[in-house]
């Protein structure tokens, strides 16, 4: 019996002992595992950032559509070119008018798109966010469903 075993102390494992326990193929596998986990976290963060940016673009497009529809309906009431006013207001709010229609009774329907920022494009949520809005006098409410 060795003196280390007799005294109850454990001897330090040798390099050969470590290889025998861990196996030659497992050396460095922890590093690969950590790198894989970091890659998953980065990918998840990128996806979440893209979704957040896409939602922000959608909200911005809806705001631009709402403002353009209200301004256009007001211009329509005053006999001005409602769609021209809607285009200007949408542009000032970061949007572009795709469609503009006088639905009669002083009601104007406007469809607007807004470009989605960088990461949102990479995530696949589309290069643009779209929204539509209707505006007009309260007396025209019964003619169609509530504003979209």
Short mmCIF file of N, CA and C in Angstrom, two decimals:
data_model
loop_
_atom_site.label_atom_id
_atom_site.label_comp_id
_atom_site.label_asym_id
_atom_site.label_seq_id
_atom_site.Cartn_x
_atom_site.Cartn_y
_atom_site.Cartn_z
N UNK A 1 0.84 -1.17 0.00
CA UNK A 1 0.00 0.00 0.00
C UNK A 1 0.89 1.23 0.00
N UNK A 2 0.51 2.23 -0.78
CA UNK A 2 1.33 3.43 -0.87
C UNK A 2 1.08 4.29 0.35
N UNK A 3 2.02 5.21 0.57
CA UNK A 3 1.88 6.07 1.74
C UNK A 3 0.69 7.01 1.61
N UNK A 4 0.33 7.45 0.37
CA UNK A 4 -0.82 8.33 0.17
C UNK A 4 -2.11 7.58 0.48
N UNK A 5 -2.18 6.32 0.07
CA UNK A 5 -3.38 5.53 0.32
C UNK A 5 -3.50 5.20 1.80
N UNK A 6 -2.35 4.95 2.45
CA UNK A 6 -2.36 4.61 3.86
C UNK A 6 -2.79 5.78 4.72
N UNK A 7 -2.42 6.98 4.32
CA UNK A 7 -2.76 8.15 5.13
C UNK A 7 -4.16 8.66 4.84
N UNK A 8 -4.85 8.11 3.85
CA UNK A 8 -6.21 8.54 3.54
C UNK A 8 -6.28 9.69 2.56
N UNK A 9 -5.14 10.18 2.13
CA UNK A 9 -5.12 11.26 1.14
C UNK A 9 -5.30 10.68 -0.24
N UNK A 10 -5.91 11.49 -1.08
CA UNK A 10 -6.05 11.07 -2.48
C UNK A 10 -4.94 11.71 -3.28
N UNK A 11 -4.37 10.95 -4.14
CA UNK A 11 -3.32 11.50 -4.99
C UNK A 11 -3.96 12.23 -6.16
N UNK A 12 -3.25 13.18 -6.72
CA UNK A 12 -3.75 13.93 -7.87
C UNK A 12 -3.80 13.01 -9.08
N UNK A 13 -4.88 13.09 -9.83
CA UNK A 13 -4.97 12.22 -11.01
C UNK A 13 -3.94 12.63 -12.05
N UNK A 14 -3.41 11.67 -12.67
CA UNK A 14 -2.44 11.93 -13.73
C UNK A 14 -3.16 12.23 -15.03
N UNK A 15 -2.42 12.71 -16.01
CA UNK A 15 -2.99 13.01 -17.33
C UNK A 15 -3.56 11.75 -17.95
N UNK A 16 -2.90 10.63 -17.75
CA UNK A 16 -3.40 9.36 -18.29
C UNK A 16 -4.74 8.99 -17.65
N UNK A 17 -4.84 9.22 -16.35
CA UNK A 17 -6.09 8.92 -15.65
C UNK A 17 -7.23 9.81 -16.17
N UNK A 18 -6.95 11.10 -16.39
CA UNK A 18 -7.98 12.01 -16.92
C UNK A 18 -8.44 11.56 -18.30
N UNK A 19 -7.53 11.18 -19.14
CA UNK A 19 -7.89 10.71 -20.48
C UNK A 19 -8.74 9.45 -20.41
N UNK A 20 -8.40 8.59 -19.49
CA UNK A 20 -9.14 7.33 -19.36
C UNK A 20 -10.56 7.59 -18.89
N UNK A 21 -10.74 8.56 -18.00
CA UNK A 21 -12.08 8.88 -17.48
C UNK A 21 -12.89 9.67 -18.51
N UNK A 22 -12.32 10.73 -19.06
CA UNK A 22 -13.06 11.60 -19.98
C UNK A 22 -13.10 11.06 -21.39
N UNK A 23 -12.17 10.29 -21.77
CA UNK A 23 -12.11 9.79 -23.14
C UNK A 23 -11.43 10.81 -24.03
N UNK A 24 -10.67 10.35 -25.01
CA UNK A 24 -9.91 11.27 -25.86
C UNK A 24 -10.81 12.14 -26.74
N UNK A 25 -12.03 11.72 -27.03
CA UNK A 25 -12.91 12.47 -27.93
C UNK A 25 -13.66 13.60 -27.24
N UNK A 26 -13.70 13.60 -25.92
CA UNK A 26 -14.49 14.60 -25.21
C UNK A 26 -13.70 15.83 -24.82
N UNK A 27 -12.44 15.85 -25.07
CA UNK A 27 -11.62 16.99 -24.70
C UNK A 27 -12.01 18.20 -25.53
N UNK A 28 -12.36 19.32 -24.89
CA UNK A 28 -12.76 20.54 -25.59
C UNK A 28 -14.24 20.58 -25.95
N UNK A 29 -14.99 19.57 -25.57
CA UNK A 29 -16.41 19.56 -25.94
C UNK A 29 -17.20 20.63 -25.19
N UNK A 30 -16.74 21.01 -24.02
CA UNK A 30 -17.41 22.09 -23.28
C UNK A 30 -17.35 23.41 -24.03
N UNK A 31 -16.23 23.67 -24.67
CA UNK A 31 -16.07 24.90 -25.45
C UNK A 31 -17.06 24.92 -26.61
N UNK A 32 -17.18 23.80 -27.29
CA UNK A 32 -18.12 23.71 -28.42
C UNK A 32 -19.55 23.90 -27.93
N UNK A 33 -19.88 23.32 -26.79
CA UNK A 33 -21.21 23.46 -26.22
C UNK A 33 -21.51 24.91 -25.87
N UNK A 34 -20.57 25.58 -25.23
CA UNK A 34 -20.76 26.99 -24.88
C UNK A 34 -20.91 27.85 -26.13
N UNK A 35 -20.09 27.61 -27.14
CA UNK A 35 -20.21 28.37 -28.39
C UNK A 35 -21.57 28.14 -29.05
N UNK A 36 -22.05 26.91 -29.00
CA UNK A 36 -23.38 26.62 -29.55
C UNK A 36 -24.47 27.35 -28.80
N UNK A 37 -24.39 27.38 -27.48
CA UNK A 37 -25.38 28.09 -26.68
C UNK A 37 -25.33 29.59 -26.94
N UNK A 38 -24.14 30.14 -27.07
CA UNK A 38 -24.01 31.57 -27.38
C UNK A 38 -24.62 31.88 -28.74
N UNK A 39 -24.41 31.01 -29.72
CA UNK A 39 -24.98 31.21 -31.05
C UNK A 39 -26.51 31.19 -30.99
N UNK A 40 -27.07 30.28 -30.20
CA UNK A 40 -28.53 30.22 -30.07
C UNK A 40 -29.07 31.49 -29.41
N UNK A 41 -28.40 31.97 -28.38
CA UNK A 41 -28.83 33.20 -27.70
C UNK A 41 -28.76 34.39 -28.65
N UNK A 42 -27.69 34.50 -29.42
CA UNK A 42 -27.55 35.60 -30.38
C UNK A 42 -28.64 35.52 -31.45
N UNK A 43 -28.90 34.33 -31.95
CA UNK A 43 -29.94 34.16 -32.96
C UNK A 43 -31.31 34.52 -32.40
N UNK A 44 -31.61 34.08 -31.20
CA UNK A 44 -32.88 34.40 -30.56
C UNK A 44 -33.01 35.91 -30.34
N UNK A 45 -31.94 36.54 -29.91
CA UNK A 45 -31.96 38.00 -29.72
C UNK A 45 -32.19 38.73 -31.03
N UNK A 46 -31.59 38.25 -32.10
CA UNK A 46 -31.78 38.88 -33.41
C UNK A 46 -33.22 38.73 -33.88
N UNK A 47 -33.79 37.56 -33.69
CA UNK A 47 -35.19 37.34 -34.08
C UNK A 47 -36.12 38.24 -33.28
N UNK A 48 -35.91 38.32 -31.97
CA UNK A 48 -36.76 39.17 -31.14
C UNK A 48 -36.60 40.65 -31.50
N UNK A 49 -35.39 41.08 -31.79
CA UNK A 49 -35.18 42.47 -32.21
C UNK A 49 -35.89 42.74 -33.53
N UNK A 50 -35.83 41.81 -34.45
CA UNK A 50 -36.51 41.96 -35.73
C UNK A 50 -38.01 42.04 -35.57
N UNK A 51 -38.56 41.20 -34.71
CA UNK A 51 -40.00 41.25 -34.47
C UNK A 51 -40.41 42.56 -33.81
N UNK A 52 -39.59 43.04 -32.90
CA UNK A 52 -39.88 44.34 -32.27
C UNK A 52 -39.84 45.48 -33.27
N UNK A 53 -38.85 45.45 -34.16
CA UNK A 53 -38.76 46.49 -35.18
C UNK A 53 -39.91 46.41 -36.16
N UNK A 54 -40.34 45.20 -36.50
CA UNK A 54 -41.47 45.03 -37.41
C UNK A 54 -42.74 45.58 -36.77
N UNK A 55 -42.92 45.33 -35.48
CA UNK A 55 -44.10 45.85 -34.78
C UNK A 55 -44.05 47.37 -34.70
N UNK A 56 -42.88 47.92 -34.48
CA UNK A 56 -42.75 49.39 -34.45
C UNK A 56 -43.06 49.98 -35.82
N UNK A 57 -42.62 49.33 -36.88
CA UNK A 57 -42.93 49.81 -38.24
C UNK A 57 -44.42 49.72 -38.50
N UNK A 58 -45.06 48.66 -38.03
CA UNK A 58 -46.51 48.51 -38.21
C UNK A 58 -47.26 49.59 -37.46
N UNK A 59 -46.85 49.89 -36.25
CA UNK A 59 -47.48 50.96 -35.47
C UNK A 59 -47.28 52.31 -36.14
N UNK A 60 -46.08 52.53 -36.67
CA UNK A 60 -45.81 53.78 -37.38
C UNK A 60 -46.65 53.92 -38.63
N UNK A 61 -46.81 52.81 -39.36
CA UNK A 61 -47.65 52.83 -40.56
C UNK A 61 -49.10 53.11 -40.20
N UNK A 62 -49.58 52.53 -39.10
CA UNK A 62 -50.97 52.77 -38.69
C UNK A 62 -51.16 54.23 -38.28
N UNK A 63 -50.19 54.78 -37.58
CA UNK A 63 -50.28 56.19 -37.21
C UNK A 63 -50.30 57.10 -38.42
N UNK A 64 -49.44 56.81 -39.39
CA UNK A 64 -49.41 57.61 -40.62
C UNK A 64 -50.72 57.47 -41.38
N UNK A 65 -51.28 56.26 -41.42
CA UNK A 65 -52.56 56.05 -42.11
C UNK A 65 -53.69 56.80 -41.42
N UNK A 66 -53.73 56.73 -40.10
CA UNK A 66 -54.78 57.43 -39.34
C UNK A 66 -54.72 58.94 -39.58
N UNK A 67 -53.52 59.49 -39.45
CA UNK A 67 -53.37 60.94 -39.64
C UNK A 67 -53.68 61.35 -41.07
N UNK A 68 -53.24 60.56 -42.04
CA UNK A 68 -53.50 60.88 -43.45
C UNK A 68 -54.99 60.82 -43.75
N UNK A 69 -55.69 59.84 -43.19
CA UNK A 69 -57.13 59.72 -43.43
C UNK A 69 -57.89 60.89 -42.82
N UNK A 70 -57.53 61.28 -41.62
CA UNK A 70 -58.21 62.41 -40.97
C UNK A 70 -57.94 63.71 -41.72
N UNK A 71 -56.68 63.94 -42.08
CA UNK A 71 -56.35 65.16 -42.83
C UNK A 71 -57.03 65.16 -44.19
N UNK A 72 -57.05 64.01 -44.85
CA UNK A 72 -57.70 63.91 -46.16
C UNK A 72 -59.19 64.12 -46.07
N UNK A 73 -59.83 63.56 -45.04
CA UNK A 73 -61.28 63.75 -44.87
C UNK A 73 -61.60 65.22 -44.58
N UNK A 74 -60.74 65.88 -43.83
CA UNK A 74 -60.95 67.31 -43.57
C UNK A 74 -60.79 68.11 -44.86
N UNK A 75 -59.81 67.76 -45.67
CA UNK A 75 -59.63 68.43 -46.96
C UNK A 75 -60.82 68.17 -47.87
N UNK A 76 -61.35 66.96 -47.84
CA UNK A 76 -62.52 66.60 -48.63
C UNK A 76 -63.72 67.46 -48.23
N UNK A 77 -63.86 67.68 -46.96
CA UNK A 77 -64.96 68.51 -46.44
C UNK A 77 -64.86 69.95 -46.92
N UNK A 78 -63.62 70.42 -47.13
CA UNK A 78 -63.40 71.80 -47.59
C UNK A 78 -63.26 71.90 -49.10
N UNK A 79 -63.50 70.81 -49.81
CA UNK A 79 -63.46 70.84 -51.27
C UNK A 79 -62.06 70.79 -51.86
N UNK A 80 -61.07 70.39 -51.09
CA UNK A 80 -59.70 70.28 -51.58
C UNK A 80 -59.43 68.86 -52.09
N UNK A 81 -58.25 68.66 -52.69
CA UNK A 81 -57.86 67.33 -53.16
C UNK A 81 -57.44 66.49 -51.95
N UNK A 82 -58.35 65.63 -51.51
CA UNK A 82 -58.15 64.86 -50.29
C UNK A 82 -56.96 63.91 -50.38
N UNK A 83 -56.80 63.26 -51.52
CA UNK A 83 -55.71 62.29 -51.65
C UNK A 83 -54.34 62.97 -51.68
N UNK A 84 -54.27 64.16 -52.27
CA UNK A 84 -53.00 64.90 -52.27
C UNK A 84 -52.62 65.28 -50.84
N UNK A 85 -53.60 65.73 -50.07
CA UNK A 85 -53.34 66.08 -48.67
C UNK A 85 -52.93 64.83 -47.89
N UNK A 86 -53.61 63.72 -48.13
CA UNK A 86 -53.28 62.47 -47.44
C UNK A 86 -51.86 62.02 -47.76
N UNK A 87 -51.44 62.16 -49.02
CA UNK A 87 -50.07 61.78 -49.40
C UNK A 87 -49.04 62.62 -48.66
N UNK A 88 -49.29 63.92 -48.57
CA UNK A 88 -48.34 64.82 -47.89
C UNK A 88 -48.25 64.46 -46.41
N UNK A 89 -49.39 64.27 -45.77
CA UNK A 89 -49.40 63.96 -44.33
C UNK A 89 -48.75 62.60 -44.07
N UNK A 90 -49.03 61.62 -44.90
CA UNK A 90 -48.41 60.30 -44.73
C UNK A 90 -46.89 60.40 -44.88
N UNK A 91 -46.43 61.14 -45.87
CA UNK A 91 -44.99 61.30 -46.09
C UNK A 91 -44.32 61.98 -44.91
N UNK A 92 -44.98 62.97 -44.33
CA UNK A 92 -44.41 63.66 -43.16
C UNK A 92 -44.31 62.74 -41.95
N UNK A 93 -45.07 61.67 -41.97
CA UNK A 93 -45.06 60.71 -40.86
C UNK A 93 -44.37 59.40 -41.23
N UNK A 94 -43.55 59.43 -42.27
CA UNK A 94 -42.75 58.28 -42.64
C UNK A 94 -43.46 57.21 -43.45
N UNK A 95 -44.62 57.53 -44.00
CA UNK A 95 -45.38 56.54 -44.77
C UNK A 95 -45.54 56.95 -46.22
N UNK A 96 -46.01 56.01 -47.02
CA UNK A 96 -46.29 56.24 -48.43
C UNK A 96 -47.70 55.73 -48.71
N UNK A 97 -48.53 56.56 -49.33
CA UNK A 97 -49.90 56.16 -49.63
C UNK A 97 -49.90 55.19 -50.80
N UNK A 98 -50.50 54.02 -50.59
CA UNK A 98 -50.66 53.01 -51.64
C UNK A 98 -52.00 53.17 -52.34
N UNK A 99 -53.02 53.52 -51.58
CA UNK A 99 -54.36 53.68 -52.15
C UNK A 99 -55.11 54.75 -51.37
N UNK A 100 -55.93 55.48 -52.09
CA UNK A 100 -56.72 56.55 -51.49
C UNK A 100 -58.05 56.58 -52.23
N UNK A 101 -59.16 56.48 -51.49
CA UNK A 101 -60.46 56.44 -52.16
C UNK A 101 -61.50 57.23 -51.38
N UNK A 102 -62.26 58.03 -52.10
CA UNK A 102 -63.40 58.74 -51.54
C UNK A 102 -64.57 57.75 -51.55
N UNK A 103 -65.03 57.37 -50.37
CA UNK A 103 -66.11 56.38 -50.27
C UNK A 103 -67.49 57.02 -50.26
N UNK A 104 -67.53 58.32 -50.43
CA UNK A 104 -68.81 59.02 -50.42
C UNK A 104 -69.21 59.42 -49.01
N UNK A 105 -70.06 60.43 -48.92
CA UNK A 105 -70.52 60.90 -47.62
C UNK A 105 -69.43 61.56 -46.81
N UNK A 106 -68.37 62.00 -47.46
CA UNK A 106 -67.26 62.65 -46.76
C UNK A 106 -66.27 61.68 -46.14
N UNK A 107 -66.38 60.40 -46.47
CA UNK A 107 -65.49 59.37 -45.90
C UNK A 107 -64.33 59.11 -46.85
N UNK A 108 -63.14 59.08 -46.32
CA UNK A 108 -61.94 58.81 -47.10
C UNK A 108 -61.25 57.57 -46.54
N UNK A 109 -60.87 56.65 -47.41
CA UNK A 109 -60.11 55.45 -47.01
C UNK A 109 -58.71 55.57 -47.59
N UNK A 110 -57.71 55.34 -46.72
CA UNK A 110 -56.31 55.48 -47.11
C UNK A 110 -55.56 54.21 -46.70
N UNK A 111 -54.73 53.70 -47.60
CA UNK A 111 -53.82 52.59 -47.29
C UNK A 111 -52.40 53.11 -47.40
N UNK A 112 -51.61 52.83 -46.38
CA UNK A 112 -50.25 53.38 -46.27
C UNK A 112 -49.27 52.24 -46.00
N UNK A 113 -48.06 52.37 -46.52
CA UNK A 113 -46.99 51.44 -46.13
C UNK A 113 -45.80 52.24 -45.61
N UNK A 114 -45.01 51.55 -44.83
CA UNK A 114 -43.81 52.14 -44.25
C UNK A 114 -42.72 51.08 -44.27
N UNK A 115 -41.52 51.48 -44.66
CA UNK A 115 -40.41 50.53 -44.74
C UNK A 115 -40.05 50.01 -43.35
N UNK A 116 -39.83 48.72 -43.26
CA UNK A 116 -39.39 48.12 -42.00
C UNK A 116 -37.88 48.30 -41.88
N UNK A 117 -37.37 48.52 -40.67
CA UNK A 117 -35.93 48.71 -40.50
C UNK A 117 -35.13 47.43 -40.73
N UNK A 118 -33.81 47.56 -40.75
CA UNK A 118 -32.87 46.52 -41.13
C UNK A 118 -33.09 45.12 -40.61
N UNK A 119 -33.09 44.91 -39.30
CA UNK A 119 -33.16 43.55 -38.76
C UNK A 119 -34.50 42.91 -39.10
N UNK A 120 -35.57 43.69 -39.15
CA UNK A 120 -36.89 43.14 -39.48
C UNK A 120 -36.87 42.53 -40.88
N UNK A 121 -36.12 43.11 -41.77
CA UNK A 121 -36.01 42.55 -43.13
C UNK A 121 -35.30 41.20 -43.10
N UNK A 122 -34.27 41.10 -42.27
CA UNK A 122 -33.50 39.86 -42.19
C UNK A 122 -34.31 38.72 -41.58
N UNK A 123 -35.17 39.05 -40.65
CA UNK A 123 -35.95 38.04 -39.95
C UNK A 123 -37.03 37.46 -40.85
N UNK A 124 -37.38 38.18 -41.90
CA UNK A 124 -38.38 37.66 -42.83
C UNK A 124 -39.77 38.19 -42.58
N UNK A 125 -39.88 39.23 -41.78
CA UNK A 125 -41.20 39.78 -41.51
C UNK A 125 -41.61 40.77 -42.59
N UNK A 126 -40.88 40.80 -43.68
CA UNK A 126 -41.26 41.66 -44.80
C UNK A 126 -40.47 42.94 -44.81
N UNK A 127 -40.37 43.52 -45.97
CA UNK A 127 -39.61 44.75 -46.12
C UNK A 127 -40.46 45.97 -45.80
N UNK A 128 -41.78 45.79 -45.66
CA UNK A 128 -42.61 46.94 -45.35
C UNK A 128 -43.81 46.55 -44.51
N UNK A 129 -44.28 47.52 -43.75
CA UNK A 129 -45.47 47.34 -42.93
C UNK A 129 -46.60 48.14 -43.56
N UNK A 130 -47.79 47.58 -43.60
CA UNK A 130 -48.92 48.26 -44.22
C UNK A 130 -50.04 48.45 -43.21
N UNK A 131 -50.84 49.49 -43.45
CA UNK A 131 -51.99 49.77 -42.60
C UNK A 131 -53.03 50.54 -43.41
N UNK A 132 -54.26 50.48 -42.95
CA UNK A 132 -55.35 51.20 -43.61
C UNK A 132 -56.17 51.93 -42.56
N UNK A 133 -56.79 53.03 -42.99
CA UNK A 133 -57.63 53.80 -42.08
C UNK A 133 -58.74 54.48 -42.87
N UNK A 134 -59.87 54.68 -42.20
CA UNK A 134 -61.00 55.42 -42.77
C UNK A 134 -61.29 56.58 -41.84
N UNK A 135 -61.69 57.69 -42.43
CA UNK A 135 -62.06 58.85 -41.62
C UNK A 135 -63.16 59.61 -42.34
N UNK A 136 -63.99 60.26 -41.56
CA UNK A 136 -65.08 61.05 -42.12
C UNK A 136 -65.97 61.54 -40.99
N UNK A 137 -67.07 62.18 -41.35
CA UNK A 137 -67.97 62.71 -40.33
C UNK A 137 -68.66 61.58 -39.55
N UNK A 138 -69.05 61.88 -38.32
CA UNK A 138 -69.71 60.89 -37.48
C UNK A 138 -71.02 60.42 -38.11
N UNK A 139 -71.66 61.27 -38.89
CA UNK A 139 -72.93 60.89 -39.52
C UNK A 139 -72.74 59.78 -40.55
N UNK A 140 -71.54 59.56 -41.01
CA UNK A 140 -71.27 58.52 -42.02
C UNK A 140 -70.96 57.18 -41.39
N UNK A 141 -70.96 57.08 -40.08
CA UNK A 141 -70.59 55.84 -39.40
C UNK A 141 -71.47 54.65 -39.77
N UNK A 142 -72.72 54.85 -39.91
CA UNK A 142 -73.62 53.74 -40.20
C UNK A 142 -73.50 53.22 -41.61
N UNK A 143 -72.84 53.95 -42.50
CA UNK A 143 -72.75 53.54 -43.90
C UNK A 143 -71.84 52.34 -44.10
N UNK A 144 -70.83 52.16 -43.25
CA UNK A 144 -69.92 51.00 -43.33
C UNK A 144 -69.50 50.62 -41.93
N UNK A 145 -68.77 49.57 -41.84
CA UNK A 145 -68.28 49.11 -40.52
C UNK A 145 -67.37 50.17 -39.92
N UNK A 146 -67.10 50.04 -38.66
CA UNK A 146 -66.24 51.00 -37.96
C UNK A 146 -64.89 51.10 -38.64
N UNK A 147 -64.19 52.17 -38.34
CA UNK A 147 -62.88 52.42 -38.97
C UNK A 147 -61.96 51.22 -38.79
N UNK A 148 -61.19 50.95 -39.84
CA UNK A 148 -60.26 49.81 -39.78
C UNK A 148 -58.88 50.27 -39.47
#
